Amino acid sequence: MILNLSDRLGRLSANTRLVIWLVLLAAMALLAAQALSRGAGVQSDILAMLPKIQEDPLTQRAIDRVEQQLANRIYLGVVSPDQATAVKGAKQLLSALQGAPEAFTQVQSADMQGAQALNRFYFPYRFHLLTAQQKDLLANGQLAKLEANTLAQLYNAFGYANSQLLSQDPLLLYPELLKQLSPQRRLKVVDGILVGQELAQDASVRTSLNKDTQGNSVAIVMAQGVGSAFNPKAQELQLARLEEAISQIQQSLEPEQEVTVIKGGALFHAAAATTQAKREVSSLGLASLIGVTLLVWLAFRSIMPLTIAALTIATSLLFALSATLWIFTQVHLLTLVFGTSLIGIAIDYSFHFYCERLQSQKAVSGTATQTTGITATDAVARVFPAASLALLTTVIAYLAIGLTPFPGMQQVAVFCAAGLLGAYLTLIFAYPKLANSTMRPGDRALGLAARYLNAMQAIARPINGAKGIAIALGLLLLTIFGLNRLGVNDDIRALQQSPLSVTQSEQRLRQVMSGGTDNQFILVRAETAEALLTRLEVLSPTLASLQHQGVLGNSVNLARYLPSQASQLEAYRLQGQIYHKLPEVLARLGLDDDLAPSLMENFEASANEAITPDNFFASRAGELFVPLWLAPDGTDAQAHAQIQAQAQTQPSDKTSGSDGATYGAIVLLGGITDLEALTQAISPLSGVTLVDKVQDISDVMAKYRSLTLSLLGLALVVAGLIFSLRFGLKMALWITAVPALAALLTLAGLGLAGSPLTLFHALALILVFGIGVDYSLFFAESHRGEGVMMAVFMSACSTLMAFGLLAFSQTPAIHYFGLTLLLGIGLTFVLSPFIHTLTRIDK
């Protein structure tokens, strides 16, 4: 079939082929322009490269809700040894960021209005609210202790008792409730700014100071970024405004007023990843391009092969970018980093074409005809079968990568497959016309290739009998030893390592803010809103115990702010002990008996006044907690009443896997120190689960690592069957044995080097197979090995320059990918010439 296609293409003139190529170029350029007009662009979100976990609907909604709330949030700490200086700097920072609405919204520190909103909302429901301690005292008939606490406040000059409050809450129960509702932080409010203390970390400071002495004051400012933190344009704008604000602070303070700003949030991790990826795209891509350029010049000593090679690379990149932008709309920066390796692969067609012309030129020039060898059209026809099979196998390898559930790796597969197709089409349609110039003699380069090939054959011929068995056994033992040392690491956190300057700054801020918020959270679910609130209340003591043990730093549980109806009824019943004997209570407190009638009237009138999800989430006090509440149909919490009404008239879906009639609540966690202890503590609780997307993704990575290695084995079998149709079964086995052995030795080398096996190692091994098969194919197709050896040498050098440079990337995923290909392609280059020896033996 390949030969028939070659004959049909041979009937087309060079001019016709060039026109076809130009039309294809125009079509791809138009495709790219259309994609850009639709808003296609570049993104740097590492999560966009990760697999989509198939969660149940409620869990997926909870994950999306948490990501929406946390992804674009930033936290800033103005640090100074002097508290007044820190507060002053924070105020200036607050003002500057509020003056940049195009970059930041919800810029705040201490939410004084929020505290007032809490007071206004809860006070009318005070008869239905009690702290846990107040409930215990009333339930045990210890009213005297509550009265003693009230008397202490009455006679305390700094107490919160006043005549207006006493006339509505004689035992001063409500102020204690407000204290409980306040966030449990190590922060205080100074002039409207949240301020924490940073303990001195330096050992010399600790020895010179008392151990209880605190270090720097840290004034906290929080803001929400406009746009995604992973959008490069939004990043650039937000960072620019932030740097301007920090610069203004530095300039406005006196020289002796030293301040620094520590930062936390996804913005700074994403910005670091963007900067690193851009740096690597430019540096690694430029280094690869320079290396390939030098390689072509040294091999052919002519500007035309260099020009044709550059044209091939440019066409390859056009096809790659156009296809990726059209299919995915957004191209990831890591895809571009991976895509720099395309330079080293796409150029292979140019190498084989020119080496074929050199080879034929050498063969012809040794005769009496003294011609300049074959034409460009003839050279294309000669490399066409091997190039077509090579394209097929390499694209199959990329498609295998594309079958994984990783959107980022699907992008890499499309990018590289489309790029290789562009290079292949350039070879078929553009080379006959554009690359038909006279070739300079290449005797020196071909001579070096011939000597290397002869040396490899000299090594191969004596390897038989006892010597061959000894070498095979030694290689086998080394491989087994390396494979035995090979570990695995599927933790997704290992794939993105931010610079120390970013992680250390965020860690300092977390310690000041009592841990912040972690990626893991608890999801509580129930069939009704009341059952959900009850389960949240059951969870509260467990969380308190974990915080006391140091397993957990903090938590945000709706049960603290939205008590169940049963809890409120119980609080109302217990407070009845006070109001049913109100005159005696007032007398013991020394208060006027005239307060009793109005107090009793208010108490009785509030019998049916209770906090519900409806009125709570519709209030200013509850709007902050709306994201933590998941109504059954996915609507906002304000639609809760309508949902309940529908549930009474329509049968609900009670299955655990459905989100149709299930309520959910998110409990945010921070400062987790022992994830296993946390999981064990909540596992006995009904309807309570720990959602750990990081671990879920890591589990999926482990699954697809195994699947990818299985796909590699399947690809070897399929390739062997395809090759057997052309070369016979024996030669097909030898062709596939080269990349198979290279893959095994690569795994052993990774084990010896101490590099853990990840999904990205496995994906790289598929490319080792795809590229390695190319080398074997060209040797199997060739009748004279010098030209192929030269082309394979140049191809391997260009690929090693591309992939070898990726091994120096600071991004772990790219480093793993590049390191595996560096080892794999190097080993394939060493092994593939033996195919030439085998073809000579067979003949």
Coordinates of N, CA, C and O in Angstrom, one line a residue, residues 447-547:
G447 N 32.0 9.0 5.4 CA 33.1 8.1 5.8 C 33.1 7.9 7.3 O 33.4 6.7 7.8
L448 N 32.9 8.9 8.1 CA 32.8 8.8 9.6 C 31.6 7.8 9.9 O 31.8 7.0 10.8
A449 N 30.5 8.0 9.3 CA 29.3 7.1 9.5 C 29.7 5.7 9.2 O 29.3 4.7 9.9
A450 N 30.4 5.5 8.1 CA 30.7 4.1 7.6 C 31.7 3.5 8.6 O 31.5 2.3 9.0
R451 N 32.6 4.2 9.1 CA 33.6 3.7 10.1 C 32.9 3.3 11.4 O 33.2 2.3 12.0
Y452 N 31.9 4.1 11.8 CA 31.2 3.8 13.1 C 30.4 2.6 12.9 O 30.3 1.7 13.7
L453 N 29.7 2.5 11.7 CA 28.9 1.3 11.4 C 29.7 0.0 11.3 O 29.3 -1.0 11.9
N454 N 30.8 0.1 10.7 CA 31.7 -1.0 10.6 C 32.2 -1.5 12.0 O 32.4 -2.7 12.3
A455 N 32.5 -0.5 12.9 CA 32.9 -0.8 14.2 C 31.8 -1.5 15.0 O 32.1 -2.5 15.7
M456 N 30.6 -1.1 14.8 CA 29.5 -1.7 15.5 C 29.3 -3.1 15.0 O 29.0 -4.1 15.7
Q457 N 29.5 -3.3 13.7 CA 29.4 -4.7 13.1 C 30.5 -5.5 13.6 O 30.3 -6.7 13.9
A458 N 31.7 -4.9 13.8 CA 32.8 -5.7 14.3 C 32.6 -6.2 15.7 O 33.0 -7.2 16.1
I459 N 31.9 -5.4 16.5 CA 31.5 -5.7 17.8 C 30.5 -6.8 17.8 O 30.5 -7.8 18.6
A460 N 29.5 -6.7 16.9 CA 28.4 -7.6 16.9 C 28.7 -9.0 16.4 O 28.2 -10.0 17.0
R461 N 29.6 -9.1 15.4 CA 29.9 -10.5 14.9 C 30.5 -11.5 15.9 O 30.1 -12.6 15.9
P462 N 31.4 -11.1 16.7 CA 32.0 -12.1 17.6 C 31.0 -12.5 18.8 O 31.4 -13.4 19.6
I463 N 30.0 -11.7 19.0 CA 29.1 -11.9 20.1 C 28.2 -13.2 19.8 O 27.1 -13.0 19.3
N464 N 28.7 -14.3 20.0 CA 28.0 -15.5 19.9 C 28.6 -16.6 20.8 O 29.6 -16.4 21.4
G465 N 27.9 -17.7 20.9 CA 28.4 -18.8 21.7 C 28.5 -18.4 23.2 O 27.7 -17.7 23.7
A466 N 29.6 -18.8 23.8 CA 29.8 -18.6 25.3 C 29.9 -17.1 25.6 O 29.5 -16.6 26.6
K467 N 30.6 -16.4 24.7 CA 30.8 -14.9 24.9 C 29.5 -14.2 24.8 O 29.3 -13.3 25.7
G468 N 28.7 -14.5 23.9 CA 27.4 -13.9 23.8 C 26.5 -14.2 25.0 O 25.8 -13.3 25.5
I469 N 26.6 -15.4 25.4 CA 25.8 -15.8 26.6 C 26.2 -15.0 27.8 O 25.4 -14.6 28.7
A470 N 27.6 -14.9 28.0 CA 28.1 -14.2 29.2 C 27.7 -12.7 29.2 O 27.3 -12.2 30.2
I471 N 27.8 -12.1 28.0 CA 27.4 -10.7 27.9 C 25.9 -10.5 28.2 O 25.5 -9.6 28.9
A472 N 25.1 -11.5 27.6 CA 23.6 -11.4 27.8 C 23.3 -11.6 29.3 O 22.4 -10.9 29.8
L473 N 24.0 -12.5 30.0 CA 23.7 -12.7 31.4 C 24.1 -11.5 32.2 O 23.4 -11.1 33.2
G474 N 25.3 -10.9 31.9 CA 25.7 -9.7 32.6 C 24.7 -8.6 32.5 O 24.4 -7.9 33.4
L475 N 24.3 -8.4 31.2 CA 23.3 -7.4 31.0 C 22.0 -7.6 31.7 O 21.3 -6.7 32.2
L476 N 21.6 -8.9 31.7 CA 20.4 -9.3 32.4 C 20.4 -9.1 33.9 O 19.5 -8.5 34.5
L477 N 21.6 -9.4 34.5 CA 21.8 -9.2 35.9 C 21.7 -7.7 36.3 O 21.1 -7.3 37.3
L478 N 22.4 -6.9 35.4 CA 22.4 -5.4 35.7 C 21.0 -4.9 35.6 O 20.6 -4.0 36.4
T479 N 20.2 -5.4 34.6 CA 18.9 -4.9 34.4 C 18.0 -5.3 35.6 O 17.2 -4.5 36.1
I480 N 18.1 -6.5 36.0 CA 17.3 -7.0 37.2 C 17.7 -6.2 38.4 O 16.8 -5.8 39.2
F481 N 19.0 -5.9 38.6 CA 19.4 -5.1 39.8 C 18.8 -3.7 39.7 O 18.3 -3.2 40.7
G482 N 18.9 -3.1 38.6 CA 18.3 -1.7 38.4 C 16.8 -1.7 38.6 O 16.3 -0.8 39.3
L483 N 16.1 -2.7 38.0 CA 14.7 -2.7 38.1 C 14.2 -3.0 39.6 O 13.2 -2.5 40.0
N484 N 15.0 -3.8 40.3 CA 14.7 -4.1 41.7 C 14.9 -2.8 42.6 O 14.2 -2.7 43.6
R485 N 15.7 -1.9 42.2 CA 15.9 -0.6 42.9 C 14.9 0.4 42.5 O 14.9 1.5 43.1
L486 N 14.2 0.2 41.4 CA 13.3 1.2 40.9 C 12.0 1.3 41.8 O 11.3 0.4 42.0
G487 N 11.8 2.5 42.4 CA 10.6 2.8 43.2 C 9.6 3.5 42.3 O 9.8 3.9 41.2
V488 N 8.5 3.8 42.9 CA 7.4 4.6 42.3 C 7.0 5.8 43.2 O 7.1 5.7 44.4
N489 N 6.6 6.8 42.5 CA 6.1 8.0 43.2 C 5.0 8.7 42.4 O 5.3 9.3 41.4
D490 N 3.8 8.5 42.8 CA 2.6 9.0 42.0 C 2.0 10.2 42.7 O 0.9 10.7 42.3
D491 N 2.7 10.8 43.7 CA 2.2 12.0 44.4 C 2.2 13.2 43.5 O 3.3 13.6 43.0
I492 N 1.0 13.8 43.2 CA 0.9 14.9 42.3 C 1.7 16.1 42.8 O 2.1 16.9 42.0
R493 N 1.9 16.2 44.1 CA 2.6 17.3 44.7 C 4.0 17.4 44.2 O 4.7 18.4 44.3
A494 N 4.5 16.2 43.8 CA 5.9 16.2 43.3 C 6.1 16.8 41.9 O 7.2 17.0 41.5
L495 N 5.0 17.1 41.3 CA 5.1 17.5 39.9 C 5.2 19.1 39.8 O 5.5 19.6 38.8
Q496 N 4.9 19.8 40.9 CA 5.0 21.2 40.9 C 5.7 21.7 42.1 O 5.1 21.7 43.2
Q497 N 6.9 22.1 42.0 CA 7.7 22.6 43.1 C 8.0 24.1 42.9 O 8.8 24.4 42.0
S498 N 7.3 24.9 43.7 CA 7.5 26.3 43.6 C 8.9 26.7 44.2 O 9.4 26.0 45.0
P499 N 9.5 27.8 43.8 CA 10.7 28.3 44.4 C 10.6 28.4 45.9 O 9.5 28.7 46.5
L500 N 11.7 28.3 46.6 CA 11.7 28.4 48.1 C 11.2 29.8 48.5 O 10.6 29.9 49.6
S501 N 11.5 30.8 47.8 CA 11.1 32.1 48.2 C 9.6 32.2 48.3 O 9.1 33.0 49.1
V502 N 8.9 31.5 47.4 CA 7.4 31.5 47.4 C 6.9 30.6 48.5 O 6.0 31.0 49.3
T503 N 7.4 29.4 48.7 CA 6.9 28.5 49.7 C 7.2 28.9 51.1 O 6.4 28.8 52.0
Q504 N 8.4 29.5 51.3 CA 8.8 29.9 52.7 C 8.0 31.1 53.1 O 7.6 31.2 54.2
S505 N 7.7 32.0 52.2 CA 6.9 33.2 52.5 C 5.5 32.8 52.8 O 4.9 33.3 53.8
E506 N 5.0 31.8 52.1 CA 3.6 31.4 52.4 C 3.5 30.6 53.7 O 2.6 30.8 54.5
Q507 N 4.6 29.9 54.0 CA 4.6 29.1 55.2 C 4.7 30.0 56.4 O 4.0 29.8 57.5
R508 N 5.4 31.1 56.3 CA 5.5 32.1 57.4 C 4.1 32.7 57.7 O 3.7 32.9 58.8
L509 N 3.4 33.0 56.6 CA 2.1 33.6 56.7 C 1.1 32.6 57.3 O 0.2 33.0 58.1
R510 N 1.2 31.4 56.9 CA 0.3 30.3 57.4 C 0.5 30.2 59.0 O -0.5 30.0 59.7
Q511 N 1.7 30.2 59.4 CA 1.9 30.1 60.8 C 1.4 31.2 61.6 O 0.8 31.1 62.7
V512 N 1.4 32.4 61.1 CA 0.9 33.6 61.7 C -0.7 33.5 61.8 O -1.3 33.8 62.8
M513 N -1.2 33.0 60.7 CA -2.7 32.9 60.6 C -3.3 31.6 61.0 O -4.4 31.2 60.7
S514 N -2.5 30.8 61.8 CA -2.9 29.5 62.4 C -3.2 28.5 61.3 O -4.2 27.8 61.4
G515 N -2.5 28.5 60.3 CA -2.6 27.3 59.4 C -3.2 27.6 58.1 O -3.0 26.9 57.1
G516 N -4.0 28.7 57.9 CA -4.7 28.9 56.7 C -5.7 27.9 56.3 O -6.3 27.2 57.1
T517 N -5.8 27.6 55.0 CA -6.8 26.6 54.5 C -6.0 25.6 53.6 O -5.3 26.0 52.7
D518 N -6.2 24.3 53.9 CA -5.5 23.3 53.1 C -6.4 22.8 51.9 O -7.5 23.2 51.8
N519 N -5.7 22.0 51.1 CA -6.5 21.5 49.9 C -7.5 20.5 50.3 O -8.6 20.4 49.6
Q520 N -7.3 19.8 51.4 CA -8.3 18.8 51.8 C -9.5 19.5 52.6 O -9.3 20.5 53.2
F521 N -10.7 19.0 52.5 CA -11.8 19.5 53.2 C -12.7 18.3 53.5 O -12.6 17.2 52.9
I522 N -13.7 18.6 54.4 CA -14.7 17.5 54.8 C -16.0 17.9 54.1 O -16.4 19.0 54.1
L523 N -16.6 16.9 53.6 CA -17.9 17.0 53.0 C -18.9 16.2 53.8 O -18.7 15.0 54.0
V524 N -19.9 16.9 54.3 CA -21.0 16.3 55.1 C -22.2 16.3 54.2 O -22.6 17.3 53.7
R525 N -22.9 15.1 54.2 CA -24.1 15.1 53.3 C -25.3 14.4 54.1 O -25.1 13.6 55.0
A526 N -26.5 14.8 53.7 CA -27.7 14.2 54.4 C -28.9 14.4 53.5 O -28.8 15.2 52.5
E527 N -30.0 13.7 53.8 CA -31.2 13.8 52.9 C -32.0 15.1 53.2 O -32.8 15.5 52.3
T528 N -31.9 15.7 54.3 CA -32.6 16.9 54.6 C -31.7 17.9 55.2 O -30.6 17.6 55.7
A529 N -32.1 19.2 55.2 CA -31.3 20.2 55.7 C -31.1 20.0 57.2 O -30.0 20.2 57.8
E530 N -32.1 19.6 57.9 CA -32.1 19.5 59.4 C -31.1 18.3 59.7 O -30.3 18.4 60.7
A531 N -31.2 17.2 59.0 CA -30.3 16.1 59.2 C -28.8 16.5 59.0 O -27.9 16.1 59.7
L532 N -28.6 17.4 58.0 CA -27.3 17.8 57.6 C -26.7 18.7 58.8 O -25.6 18.5 59.2
L533 N -27.5 19.6 59.3 CA -27.1 20.5 60.4 C -26.8 19.6 61.7 O -25.9 19.9 62.4
T534 N -27.6 18.6 61.9 CA -27.4 17.7 63.0 C -26.0 17.0 62.9 O -25.3 16.9 63.8
R535 N -25.7 16.5 61.7 CA -24.4 15.8 61.5 C -23.2 16.8 61.6 O -22.2 16.4 62.1
L536 N -23.4 18.0 61.2 CA -22.4 19.0 61.4 C -22.1 19.2 62.9 O -21.0 19.4 63.3
E537 N -23.2 19.2 63.7 CA -23.0 19.4 65.1 C -22.4 18.2 65.8 O -21.5 18.3 66.7
V538 N -22.7 17.0 65.3 CA -22.0 15.8 65.8 C -20.5 15.8 65.4 O -19.7 15.3 66.2
L539 N -20.2 16.4 64.3 CA -18.8 16.5 63.9 C -18.0 17.5 64.7 O -16.7 17.3 64.9
S540 N -18.6 18.5 65.2 CA -17.9 19.6 66.0 C -17.0 19.1 67.1 O -15.8 19.5 67.2
P541 N -17.4 18.2 68.0 CA -16.5 17.8 69.1 C -15.3 17.0 68.5 O -14.2 17.2 69.1
T542 N -15.5 16.3 67.5 CA -14.3 15.6 66.9 C -13.3 16.6 66.4 O -12.1 16.4 66.6
L543 N -13.8 17.6 65.7 CA -12.8 18.6 65.2 C -12.1 19.4 66.3 O -10.9 19.6 66.2
A544 N -12.9 19.6 67.4 CA -12.3 20.3 68.5 C -11.2 19.4 69.2 O -10.2 19.9 69.6
S545 N -11.5 18.1 69.3 CA -10.5 17.2 69.8 C -9.3 17.1 69.0 O -8.1 17.1 69.5
L546 N -9.4 17.1 67.6 CA -8.3 17.1 66.7 C -7.4 18.3 66.8 O -6.2 18.3 66.8
Q547 N -8.1 19.5 67.0 CA -7.4 20.7 67.2 C -6.6 20.7 68.5 O -5.5 21.2 68.6

